[in-house]
PDB file of C-alpha atoms (C1' of nucleotides) in Angstrom:
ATOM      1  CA  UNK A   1       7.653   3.327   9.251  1.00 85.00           C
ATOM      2  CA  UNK A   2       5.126   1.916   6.604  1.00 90.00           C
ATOM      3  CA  UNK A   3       6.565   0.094   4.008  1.00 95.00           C
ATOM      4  CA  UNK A   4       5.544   2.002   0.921  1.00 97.00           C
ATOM      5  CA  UNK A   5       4.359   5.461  -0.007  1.00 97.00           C
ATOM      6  CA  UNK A   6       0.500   5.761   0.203  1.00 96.00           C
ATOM      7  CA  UNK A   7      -1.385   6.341  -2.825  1.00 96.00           C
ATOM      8  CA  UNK A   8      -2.580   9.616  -1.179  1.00 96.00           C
ATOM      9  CA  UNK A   9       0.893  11.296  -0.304  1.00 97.00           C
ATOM     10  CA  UNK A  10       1.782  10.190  -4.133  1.00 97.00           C
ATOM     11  CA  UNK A  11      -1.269  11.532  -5.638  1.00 97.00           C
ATOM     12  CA  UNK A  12      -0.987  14.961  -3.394  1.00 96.00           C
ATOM     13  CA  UNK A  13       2.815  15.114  -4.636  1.00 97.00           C
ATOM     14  CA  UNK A  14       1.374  15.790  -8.500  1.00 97.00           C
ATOM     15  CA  UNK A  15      -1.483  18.159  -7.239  1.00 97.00           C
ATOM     16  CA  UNK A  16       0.797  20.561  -5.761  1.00 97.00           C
ATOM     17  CA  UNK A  17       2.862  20.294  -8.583  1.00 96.00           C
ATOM     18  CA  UNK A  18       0.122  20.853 -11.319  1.00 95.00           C
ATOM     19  CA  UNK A  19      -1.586  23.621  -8.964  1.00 95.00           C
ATOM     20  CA  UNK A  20       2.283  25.039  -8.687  1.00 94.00           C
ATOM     21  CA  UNK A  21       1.873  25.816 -12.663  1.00 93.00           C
ATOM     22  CA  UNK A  22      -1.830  27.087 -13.055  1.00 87.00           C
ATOM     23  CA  UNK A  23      -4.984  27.237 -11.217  1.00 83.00           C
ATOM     24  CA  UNK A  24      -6.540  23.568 -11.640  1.00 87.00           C
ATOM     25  CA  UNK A  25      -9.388  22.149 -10.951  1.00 92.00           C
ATOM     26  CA  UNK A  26     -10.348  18.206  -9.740  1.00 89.00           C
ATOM     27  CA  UNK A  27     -11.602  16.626 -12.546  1.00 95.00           C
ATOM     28  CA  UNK A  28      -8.941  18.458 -15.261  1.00 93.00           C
ATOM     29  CA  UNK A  29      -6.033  17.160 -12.920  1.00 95.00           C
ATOM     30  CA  UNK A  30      -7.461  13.596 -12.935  1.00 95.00           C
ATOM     31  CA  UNK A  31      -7.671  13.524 -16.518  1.00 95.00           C
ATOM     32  CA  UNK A  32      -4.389  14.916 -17.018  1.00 95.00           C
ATOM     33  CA  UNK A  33      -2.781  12.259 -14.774  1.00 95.00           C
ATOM     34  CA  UNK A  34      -4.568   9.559 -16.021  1.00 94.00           C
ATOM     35  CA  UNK A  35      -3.087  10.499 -19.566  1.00 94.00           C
ATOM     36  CA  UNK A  36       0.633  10.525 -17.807  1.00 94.00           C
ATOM     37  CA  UNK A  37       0.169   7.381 -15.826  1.00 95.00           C
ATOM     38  CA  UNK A  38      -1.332   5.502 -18.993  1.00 94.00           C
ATOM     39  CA  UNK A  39       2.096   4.154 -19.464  1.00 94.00           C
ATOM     40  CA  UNK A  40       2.582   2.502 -16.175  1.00 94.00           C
ATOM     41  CA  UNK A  41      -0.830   1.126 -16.629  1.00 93.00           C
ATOM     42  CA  UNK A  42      -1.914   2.617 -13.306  1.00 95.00           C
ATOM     43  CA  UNK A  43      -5.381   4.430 -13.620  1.00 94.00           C
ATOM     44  CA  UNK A  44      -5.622   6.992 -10.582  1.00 95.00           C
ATOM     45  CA  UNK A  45      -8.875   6.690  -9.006  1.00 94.00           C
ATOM     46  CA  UNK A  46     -11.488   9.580  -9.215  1.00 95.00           C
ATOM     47  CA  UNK A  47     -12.107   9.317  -5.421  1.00 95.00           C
ATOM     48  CA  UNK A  48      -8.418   9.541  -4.540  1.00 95.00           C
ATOM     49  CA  UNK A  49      -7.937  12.911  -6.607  1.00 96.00           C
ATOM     50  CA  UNK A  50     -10.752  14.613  -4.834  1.00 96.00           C
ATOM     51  CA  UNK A  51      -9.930  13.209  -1.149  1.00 96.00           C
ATOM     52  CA  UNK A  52      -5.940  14.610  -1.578  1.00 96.00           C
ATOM     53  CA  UNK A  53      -7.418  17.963  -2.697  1.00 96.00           C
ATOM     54  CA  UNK A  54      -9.819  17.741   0.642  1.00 95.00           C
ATOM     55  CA  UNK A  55      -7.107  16.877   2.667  1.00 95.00           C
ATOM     56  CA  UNK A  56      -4.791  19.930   0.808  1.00 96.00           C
ATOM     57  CA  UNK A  57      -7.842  22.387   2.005  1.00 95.00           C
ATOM     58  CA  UNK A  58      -7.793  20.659   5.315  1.00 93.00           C
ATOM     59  CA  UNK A  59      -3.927  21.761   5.952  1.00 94.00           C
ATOM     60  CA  UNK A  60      -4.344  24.636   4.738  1.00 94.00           C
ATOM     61  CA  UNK A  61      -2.076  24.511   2.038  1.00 96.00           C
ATOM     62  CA  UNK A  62      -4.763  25.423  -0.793  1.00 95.00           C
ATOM     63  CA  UNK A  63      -8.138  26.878  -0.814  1.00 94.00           C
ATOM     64  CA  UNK A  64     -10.997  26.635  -3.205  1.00 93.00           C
ATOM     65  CA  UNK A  65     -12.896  29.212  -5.839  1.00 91.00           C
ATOM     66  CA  UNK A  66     -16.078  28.442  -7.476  1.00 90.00           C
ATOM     67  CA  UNK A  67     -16.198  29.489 -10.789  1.00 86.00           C
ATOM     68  CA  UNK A  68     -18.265  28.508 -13.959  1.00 82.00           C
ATOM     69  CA  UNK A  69     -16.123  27.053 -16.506  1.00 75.00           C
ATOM     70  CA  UNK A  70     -16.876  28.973 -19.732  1.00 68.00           C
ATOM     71  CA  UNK A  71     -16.688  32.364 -20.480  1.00 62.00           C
ATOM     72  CA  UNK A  72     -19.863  32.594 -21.272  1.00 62.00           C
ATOM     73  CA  UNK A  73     -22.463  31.327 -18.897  1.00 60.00           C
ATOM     74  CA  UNK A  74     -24.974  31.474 -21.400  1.00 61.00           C
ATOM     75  CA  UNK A  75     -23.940  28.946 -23.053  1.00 63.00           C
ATOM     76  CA  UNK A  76     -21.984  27.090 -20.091  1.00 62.00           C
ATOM     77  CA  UNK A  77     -23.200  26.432 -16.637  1.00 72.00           C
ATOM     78  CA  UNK A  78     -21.192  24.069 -15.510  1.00 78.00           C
ATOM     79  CA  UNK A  79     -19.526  25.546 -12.144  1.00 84.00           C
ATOM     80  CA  UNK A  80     -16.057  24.297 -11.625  1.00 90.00           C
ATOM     81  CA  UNK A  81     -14.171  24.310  -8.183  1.00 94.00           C
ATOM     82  CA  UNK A  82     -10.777  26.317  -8.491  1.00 94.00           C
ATOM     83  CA  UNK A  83      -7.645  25.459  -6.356  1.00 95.00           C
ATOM     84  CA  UNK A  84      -4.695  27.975  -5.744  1.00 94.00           C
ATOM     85  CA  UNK A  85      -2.022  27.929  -3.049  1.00 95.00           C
ATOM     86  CA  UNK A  86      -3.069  30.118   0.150  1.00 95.00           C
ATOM     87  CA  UNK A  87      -1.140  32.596   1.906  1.00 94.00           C
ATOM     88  CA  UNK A  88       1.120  30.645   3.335  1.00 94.00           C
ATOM     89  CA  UNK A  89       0.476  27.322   1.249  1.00 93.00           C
ATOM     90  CA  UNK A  90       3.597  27.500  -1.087  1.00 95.00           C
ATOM     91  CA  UNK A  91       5.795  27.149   2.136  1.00 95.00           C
ATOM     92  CA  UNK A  92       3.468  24.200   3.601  1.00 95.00           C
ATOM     93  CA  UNK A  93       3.315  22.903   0.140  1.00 96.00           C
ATOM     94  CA  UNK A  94       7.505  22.863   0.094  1.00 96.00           C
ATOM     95  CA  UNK A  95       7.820  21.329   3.146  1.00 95.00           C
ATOM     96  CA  UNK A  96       5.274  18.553   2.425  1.00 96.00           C
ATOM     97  CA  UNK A  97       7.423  17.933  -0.759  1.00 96.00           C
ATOM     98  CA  UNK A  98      10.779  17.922   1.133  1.00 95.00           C
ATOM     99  CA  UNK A  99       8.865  15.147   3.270  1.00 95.00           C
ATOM    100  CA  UNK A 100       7.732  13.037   0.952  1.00 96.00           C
ATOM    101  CA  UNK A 101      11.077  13.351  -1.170  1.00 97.00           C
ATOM    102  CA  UNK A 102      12.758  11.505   2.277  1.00 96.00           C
ATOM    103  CA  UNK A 103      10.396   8.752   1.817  1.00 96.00           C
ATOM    104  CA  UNK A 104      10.289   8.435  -2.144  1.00 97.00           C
ATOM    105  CA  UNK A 105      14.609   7.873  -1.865  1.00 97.00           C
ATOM    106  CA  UNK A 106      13.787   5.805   0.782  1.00 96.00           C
ATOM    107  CA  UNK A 107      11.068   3.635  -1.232  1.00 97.00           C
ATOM    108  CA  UNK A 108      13.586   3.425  -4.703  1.00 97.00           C
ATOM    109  CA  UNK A 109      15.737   2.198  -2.520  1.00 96.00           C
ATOM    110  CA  UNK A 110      14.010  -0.682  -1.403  1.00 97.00           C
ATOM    111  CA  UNK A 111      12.630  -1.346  -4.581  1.00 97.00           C
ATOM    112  CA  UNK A 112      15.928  -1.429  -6.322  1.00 97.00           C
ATOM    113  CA  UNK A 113      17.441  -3.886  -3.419  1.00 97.00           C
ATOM    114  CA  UNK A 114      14.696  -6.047  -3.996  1.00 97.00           C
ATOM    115  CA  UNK A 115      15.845  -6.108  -7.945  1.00 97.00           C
ATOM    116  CA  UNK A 116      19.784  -6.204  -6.558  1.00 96.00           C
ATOM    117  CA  UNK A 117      18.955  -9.014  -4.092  1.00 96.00           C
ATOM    118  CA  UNK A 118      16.341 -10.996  -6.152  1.00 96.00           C
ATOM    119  CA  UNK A 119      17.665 -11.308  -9.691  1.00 95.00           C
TER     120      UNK A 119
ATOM    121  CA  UNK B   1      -3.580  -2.524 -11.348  1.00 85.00           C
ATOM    122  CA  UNK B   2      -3.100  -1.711  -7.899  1.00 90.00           C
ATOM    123  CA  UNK B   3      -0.922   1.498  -6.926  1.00 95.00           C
ATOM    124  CA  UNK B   4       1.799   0.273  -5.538  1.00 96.00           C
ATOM    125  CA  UNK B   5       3.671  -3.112  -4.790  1.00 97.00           C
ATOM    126  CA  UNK B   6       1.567  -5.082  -1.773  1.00 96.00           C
ATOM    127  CA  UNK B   7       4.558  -5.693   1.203  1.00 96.00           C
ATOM    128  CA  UNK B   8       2.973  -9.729   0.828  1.00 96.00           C
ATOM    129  CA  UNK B   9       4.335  -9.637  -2.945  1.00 97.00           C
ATOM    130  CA  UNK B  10       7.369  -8.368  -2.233  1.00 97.00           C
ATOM    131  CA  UNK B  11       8.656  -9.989   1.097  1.00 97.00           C
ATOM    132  CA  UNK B  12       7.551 -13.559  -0.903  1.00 97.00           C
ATOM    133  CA  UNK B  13      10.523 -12.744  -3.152  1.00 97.00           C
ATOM    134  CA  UNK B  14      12.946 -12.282  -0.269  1.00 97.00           C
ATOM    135  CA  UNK B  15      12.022 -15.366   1.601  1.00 97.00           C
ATOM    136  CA  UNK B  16      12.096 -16.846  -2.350  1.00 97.00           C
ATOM    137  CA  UNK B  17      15.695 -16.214  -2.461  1.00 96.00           C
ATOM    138  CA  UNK B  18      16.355 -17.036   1.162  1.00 96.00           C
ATOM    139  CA  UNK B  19      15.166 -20.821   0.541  1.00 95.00           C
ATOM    140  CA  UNK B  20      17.378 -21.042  -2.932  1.00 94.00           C
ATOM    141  CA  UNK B  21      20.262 -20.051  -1.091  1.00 93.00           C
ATOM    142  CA  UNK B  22      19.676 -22.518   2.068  1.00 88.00           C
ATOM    143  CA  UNK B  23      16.520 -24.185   3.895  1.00 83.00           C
ATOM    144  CA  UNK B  24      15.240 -21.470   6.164  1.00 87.00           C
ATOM    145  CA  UNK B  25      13.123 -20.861   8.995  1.00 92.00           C
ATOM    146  CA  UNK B  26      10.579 -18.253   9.875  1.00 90.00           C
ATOM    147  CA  UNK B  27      12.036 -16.214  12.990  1.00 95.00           C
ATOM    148  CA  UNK B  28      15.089 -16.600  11.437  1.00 93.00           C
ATOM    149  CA  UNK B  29      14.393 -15.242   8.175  1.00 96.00           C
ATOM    150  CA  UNK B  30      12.614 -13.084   9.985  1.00 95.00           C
ATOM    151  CA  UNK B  31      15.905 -11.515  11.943  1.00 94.00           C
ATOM    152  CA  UNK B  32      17.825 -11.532   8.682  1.00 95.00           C
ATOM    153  CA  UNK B  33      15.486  -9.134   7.114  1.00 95.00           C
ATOM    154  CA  UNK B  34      15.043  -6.748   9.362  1.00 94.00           C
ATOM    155  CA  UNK B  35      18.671  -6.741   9.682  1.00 94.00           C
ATOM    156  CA  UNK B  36      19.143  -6.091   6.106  1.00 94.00           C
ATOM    157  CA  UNK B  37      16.621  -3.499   6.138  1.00 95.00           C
ATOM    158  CA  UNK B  38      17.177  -1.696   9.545  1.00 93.00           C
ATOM    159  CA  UNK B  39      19.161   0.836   7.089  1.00 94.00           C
ATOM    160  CA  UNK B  40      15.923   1.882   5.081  1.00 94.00           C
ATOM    161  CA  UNK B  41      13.831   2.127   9.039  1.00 93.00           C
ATOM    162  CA  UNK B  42      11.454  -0.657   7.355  1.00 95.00           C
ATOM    163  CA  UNK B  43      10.863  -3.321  10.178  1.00 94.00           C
ATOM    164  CA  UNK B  44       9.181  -6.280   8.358  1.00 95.00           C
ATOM    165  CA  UNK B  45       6.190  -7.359  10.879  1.00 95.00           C
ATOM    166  CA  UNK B  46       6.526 -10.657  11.662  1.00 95.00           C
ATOM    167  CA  UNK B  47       3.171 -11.716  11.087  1.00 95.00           C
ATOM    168  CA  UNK B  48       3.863 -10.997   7.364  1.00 95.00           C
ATOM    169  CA  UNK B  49       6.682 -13.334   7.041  1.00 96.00           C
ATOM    170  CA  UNK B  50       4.344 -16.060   8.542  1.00 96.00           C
ATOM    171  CA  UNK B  51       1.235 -14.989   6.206  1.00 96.00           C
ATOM    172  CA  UNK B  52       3.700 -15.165   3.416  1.00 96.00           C
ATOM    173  CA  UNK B  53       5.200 -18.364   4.204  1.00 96.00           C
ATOM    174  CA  UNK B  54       1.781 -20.345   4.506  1.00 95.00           C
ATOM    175  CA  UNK B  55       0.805 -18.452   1.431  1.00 95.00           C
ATOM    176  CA  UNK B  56       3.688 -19.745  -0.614  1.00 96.00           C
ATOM    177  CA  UNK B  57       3.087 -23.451   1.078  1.00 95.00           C
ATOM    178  CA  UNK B  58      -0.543 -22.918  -0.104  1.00 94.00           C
ATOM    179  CA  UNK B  59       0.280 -22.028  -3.790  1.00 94.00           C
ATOM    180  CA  UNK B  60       2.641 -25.414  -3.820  1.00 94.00           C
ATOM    181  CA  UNK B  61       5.890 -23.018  -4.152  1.00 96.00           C
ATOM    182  CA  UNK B  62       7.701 -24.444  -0.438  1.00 95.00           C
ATOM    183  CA  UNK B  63       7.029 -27.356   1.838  1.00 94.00           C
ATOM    184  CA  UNK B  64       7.404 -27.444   5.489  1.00 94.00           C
ATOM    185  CA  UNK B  65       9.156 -29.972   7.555  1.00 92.00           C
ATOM    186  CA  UNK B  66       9.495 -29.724  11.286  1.00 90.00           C
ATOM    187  CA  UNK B  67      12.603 -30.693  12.824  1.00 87.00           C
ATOM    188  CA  UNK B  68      14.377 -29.813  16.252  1.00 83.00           C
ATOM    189  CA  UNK B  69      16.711 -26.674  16.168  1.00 77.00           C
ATOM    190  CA  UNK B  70      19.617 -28.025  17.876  1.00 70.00           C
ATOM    191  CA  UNK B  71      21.703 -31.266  17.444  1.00 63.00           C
ATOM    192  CA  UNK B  72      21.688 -32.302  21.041  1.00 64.00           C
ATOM    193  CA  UNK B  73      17.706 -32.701  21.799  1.00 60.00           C
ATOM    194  CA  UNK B  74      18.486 -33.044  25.361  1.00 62.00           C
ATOM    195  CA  UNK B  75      19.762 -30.215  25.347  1.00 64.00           C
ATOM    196  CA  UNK B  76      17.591 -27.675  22.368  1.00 64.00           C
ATOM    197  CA  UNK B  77      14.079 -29.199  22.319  1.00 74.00           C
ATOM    198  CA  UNK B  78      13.115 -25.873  20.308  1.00 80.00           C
ATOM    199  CA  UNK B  79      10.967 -27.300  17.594  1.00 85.00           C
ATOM    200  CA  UNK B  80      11.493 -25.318  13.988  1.00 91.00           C
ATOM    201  CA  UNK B  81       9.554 -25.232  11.003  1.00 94.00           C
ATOM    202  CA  UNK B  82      11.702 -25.742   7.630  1.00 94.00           C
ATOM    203  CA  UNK B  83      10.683 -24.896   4.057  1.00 95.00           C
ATOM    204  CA  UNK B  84      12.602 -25.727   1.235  1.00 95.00           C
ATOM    205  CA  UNK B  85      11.486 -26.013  -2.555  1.00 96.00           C
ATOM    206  CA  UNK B  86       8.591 -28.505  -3.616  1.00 95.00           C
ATOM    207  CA  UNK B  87       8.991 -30.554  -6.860  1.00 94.00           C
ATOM    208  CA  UNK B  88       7.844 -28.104  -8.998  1.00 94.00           C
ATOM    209  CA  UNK B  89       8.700 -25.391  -6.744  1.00 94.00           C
ATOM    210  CA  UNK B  90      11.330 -24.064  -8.030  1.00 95.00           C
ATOM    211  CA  UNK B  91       9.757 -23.608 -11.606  1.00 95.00           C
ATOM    212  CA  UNK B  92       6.683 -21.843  -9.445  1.00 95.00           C
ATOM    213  CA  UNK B  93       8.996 -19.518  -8.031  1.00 96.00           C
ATOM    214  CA  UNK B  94      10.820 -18.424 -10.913  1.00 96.00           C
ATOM    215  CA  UNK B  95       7.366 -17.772 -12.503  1.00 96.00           C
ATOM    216  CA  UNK B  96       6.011 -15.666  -9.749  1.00 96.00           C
ATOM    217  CA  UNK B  97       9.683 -14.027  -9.509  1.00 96.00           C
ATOM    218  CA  UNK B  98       8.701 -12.823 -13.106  1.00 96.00           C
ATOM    219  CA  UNK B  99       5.950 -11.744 -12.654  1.00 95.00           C
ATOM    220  CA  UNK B 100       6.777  -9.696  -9.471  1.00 96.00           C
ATOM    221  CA  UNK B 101       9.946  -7.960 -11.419  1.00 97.00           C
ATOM    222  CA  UNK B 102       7.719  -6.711 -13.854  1.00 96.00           C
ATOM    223  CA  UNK B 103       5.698  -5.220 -11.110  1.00 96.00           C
ATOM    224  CA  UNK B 104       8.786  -3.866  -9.244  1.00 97.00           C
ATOM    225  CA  UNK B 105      10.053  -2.249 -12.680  1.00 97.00           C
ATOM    226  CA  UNK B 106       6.885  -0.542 -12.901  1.00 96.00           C
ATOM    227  CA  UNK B 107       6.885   0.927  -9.328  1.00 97.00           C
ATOM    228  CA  UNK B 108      10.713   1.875  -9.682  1.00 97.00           C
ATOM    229  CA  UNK B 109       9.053   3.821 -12.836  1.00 96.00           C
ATOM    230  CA  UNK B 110       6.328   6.096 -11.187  1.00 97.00           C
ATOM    231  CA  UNK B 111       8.750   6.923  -8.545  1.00 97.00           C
ATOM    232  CA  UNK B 112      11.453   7.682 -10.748  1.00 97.00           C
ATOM    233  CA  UNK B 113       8.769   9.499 -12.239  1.00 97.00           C
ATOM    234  CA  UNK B 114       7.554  11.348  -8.995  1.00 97.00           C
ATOM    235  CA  UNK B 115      11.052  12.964  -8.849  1.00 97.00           C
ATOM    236  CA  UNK B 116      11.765  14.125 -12.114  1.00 96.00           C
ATOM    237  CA  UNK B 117       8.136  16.225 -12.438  1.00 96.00           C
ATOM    238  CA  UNK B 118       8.042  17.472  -8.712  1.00 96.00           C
ATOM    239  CA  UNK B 119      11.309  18.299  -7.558  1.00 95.00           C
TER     240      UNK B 119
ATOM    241  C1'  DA C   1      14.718 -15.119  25.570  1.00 83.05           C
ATOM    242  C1'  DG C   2      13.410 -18.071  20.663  1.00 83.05           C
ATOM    243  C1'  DA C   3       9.655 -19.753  17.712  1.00 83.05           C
ATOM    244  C1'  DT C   4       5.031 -20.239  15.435  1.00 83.05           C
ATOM    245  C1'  DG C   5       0.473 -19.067  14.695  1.00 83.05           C
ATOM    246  C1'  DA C   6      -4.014 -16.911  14.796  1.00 83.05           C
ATOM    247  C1'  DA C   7      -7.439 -13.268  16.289  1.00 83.05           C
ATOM    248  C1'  DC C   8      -8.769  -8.935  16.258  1.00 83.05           C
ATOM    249  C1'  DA C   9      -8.858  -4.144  14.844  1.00 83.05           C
ATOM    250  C1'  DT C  10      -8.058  -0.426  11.531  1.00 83.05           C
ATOM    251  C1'  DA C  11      -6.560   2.421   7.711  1.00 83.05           C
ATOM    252  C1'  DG C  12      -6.311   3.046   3.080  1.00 83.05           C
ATOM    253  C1'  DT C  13      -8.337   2.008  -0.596  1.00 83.05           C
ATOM    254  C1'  DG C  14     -11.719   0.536  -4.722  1.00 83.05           C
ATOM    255  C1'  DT C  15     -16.460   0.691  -6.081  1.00 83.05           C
ATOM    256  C1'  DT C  16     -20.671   2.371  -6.276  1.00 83.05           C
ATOM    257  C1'  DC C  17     -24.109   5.757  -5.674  1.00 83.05           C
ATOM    258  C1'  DA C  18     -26.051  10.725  -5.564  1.00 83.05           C
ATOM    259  C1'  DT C  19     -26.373  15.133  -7.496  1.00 83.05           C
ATOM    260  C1'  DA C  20     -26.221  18.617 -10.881  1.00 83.05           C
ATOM    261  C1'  DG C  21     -25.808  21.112 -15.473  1.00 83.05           C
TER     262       DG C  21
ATOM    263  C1'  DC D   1     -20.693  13.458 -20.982  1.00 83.05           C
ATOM    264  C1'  DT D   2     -18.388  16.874 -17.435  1.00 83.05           C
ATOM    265  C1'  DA D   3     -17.947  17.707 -12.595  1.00 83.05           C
ATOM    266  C1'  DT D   4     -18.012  17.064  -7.492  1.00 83.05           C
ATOM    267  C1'  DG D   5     -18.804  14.569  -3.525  1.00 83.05           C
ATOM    268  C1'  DA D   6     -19.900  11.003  -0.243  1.00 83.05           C
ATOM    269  C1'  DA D   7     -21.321   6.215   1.159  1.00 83.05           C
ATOM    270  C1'  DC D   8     -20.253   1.808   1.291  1.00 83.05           C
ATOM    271  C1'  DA D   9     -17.525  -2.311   1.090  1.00 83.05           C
ATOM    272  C1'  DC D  10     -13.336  -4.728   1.200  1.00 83.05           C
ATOM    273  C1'  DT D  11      -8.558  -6.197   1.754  1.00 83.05           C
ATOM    274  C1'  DA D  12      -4.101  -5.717   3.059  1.00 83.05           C
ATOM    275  C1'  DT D  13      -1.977  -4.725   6.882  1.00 83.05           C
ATOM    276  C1'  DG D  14      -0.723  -3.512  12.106  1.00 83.05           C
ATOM    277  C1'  DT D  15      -1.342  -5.024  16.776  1.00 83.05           C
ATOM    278  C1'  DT D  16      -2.249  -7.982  20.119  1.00 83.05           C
ATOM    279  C1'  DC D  17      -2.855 -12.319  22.103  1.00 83.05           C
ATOM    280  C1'  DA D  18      -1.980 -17.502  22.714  1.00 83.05           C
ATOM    281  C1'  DT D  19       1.072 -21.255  22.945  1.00 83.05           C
ATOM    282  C1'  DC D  20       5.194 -23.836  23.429  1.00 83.05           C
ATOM    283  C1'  DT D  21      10.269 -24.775  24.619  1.00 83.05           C
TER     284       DT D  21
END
DNA sequence: AGATGAACATAGTGTTCATAG
DNA sequence: CTATGAACACTATGTTCATCT
């Protein structure tokens, strides 16, 4: 058992969630999380966002669109990549959540003995 | 700031509170906390209770003294390394004890946070 | 088995670079 | 500046080995 959550399983957590509510694509998601995260300071690395939405493709749990981002490509050109749950992605995604819920409990536990034992 | 809590950081506070309560030793430190957290499946690696050691005996937090393990040497000759507090140890400790909580607060945070928006 | 330490190998990252509109 | 992706570099860690009693 590793001792703390990975970045990557924490990171892949908020995807799911954020692709759960509306088609998203990498670079909105990373701005929107770096906006919710601004509080704790932490500043989720462009890289990471973009390897947890490979490695969501990779399992199968979503699958990309390309699509140009305005509504009128006259104007703009800038092609976005789309991600939406596949076929059988919600159920993959909900047991990958069910997973990582085990080891968050497990990792606020830890943390709060360390706060128990410590202080 | 890093993601997550290093394991270094936070089994420094452990073996912190170990030596306030009673000079300790490595291997037996060691037992103690995987004993105390067997429940949570975390095994601390005993290389990182070494690593953490020197590195506190390197930042001037603990000294070492060797000493035999059992009363009767012709009996134990088992040799044991000691650390206890330096002069300004303690002061360190509580310092870097700060600083850690305020890390460990934070963590407890984006977990806590994890939960609420995902599940 | 108890005890300490270091060497070696690797995974998960952080940083930078490349490309394009 | 938005947007995506990969290459590269590094560091914390996991694993193994060495040594001694």
């Amino acid at each position: 058992m590793a001792f703390m959550i990975a970045q990557r399983a924490y990171i892949k957590l908020f995807l799911i969630t954020k692709v759960e509510q509306r088609r998203g694509y990498g670079y909105q998601m990373l701005e929107e999380l770096k906006q919710e995260f601004a509080p704790f300071g932490y500043v989720p690395p462009q890289s990471e966002i973009y390897r947890a939405l490979h490695e969501l493709v990779q399992e199968g749990v979503l699958f990309r669109t390309k699509q140009l981002k305005g509504s009128d490509p006259s104007v703009d050109f800038q092609e976005i990549v789309l991600y939406q749950f596949t076929d059988d992605g919600t159920e993959k995604a909900e047991l990958y959540k069910k997973q990582v819920k085990t080891d968050l409990d497990r990792c606020i536990g830890m943390l709060n003995k360390a706060v128990r034992d410590n202080y």
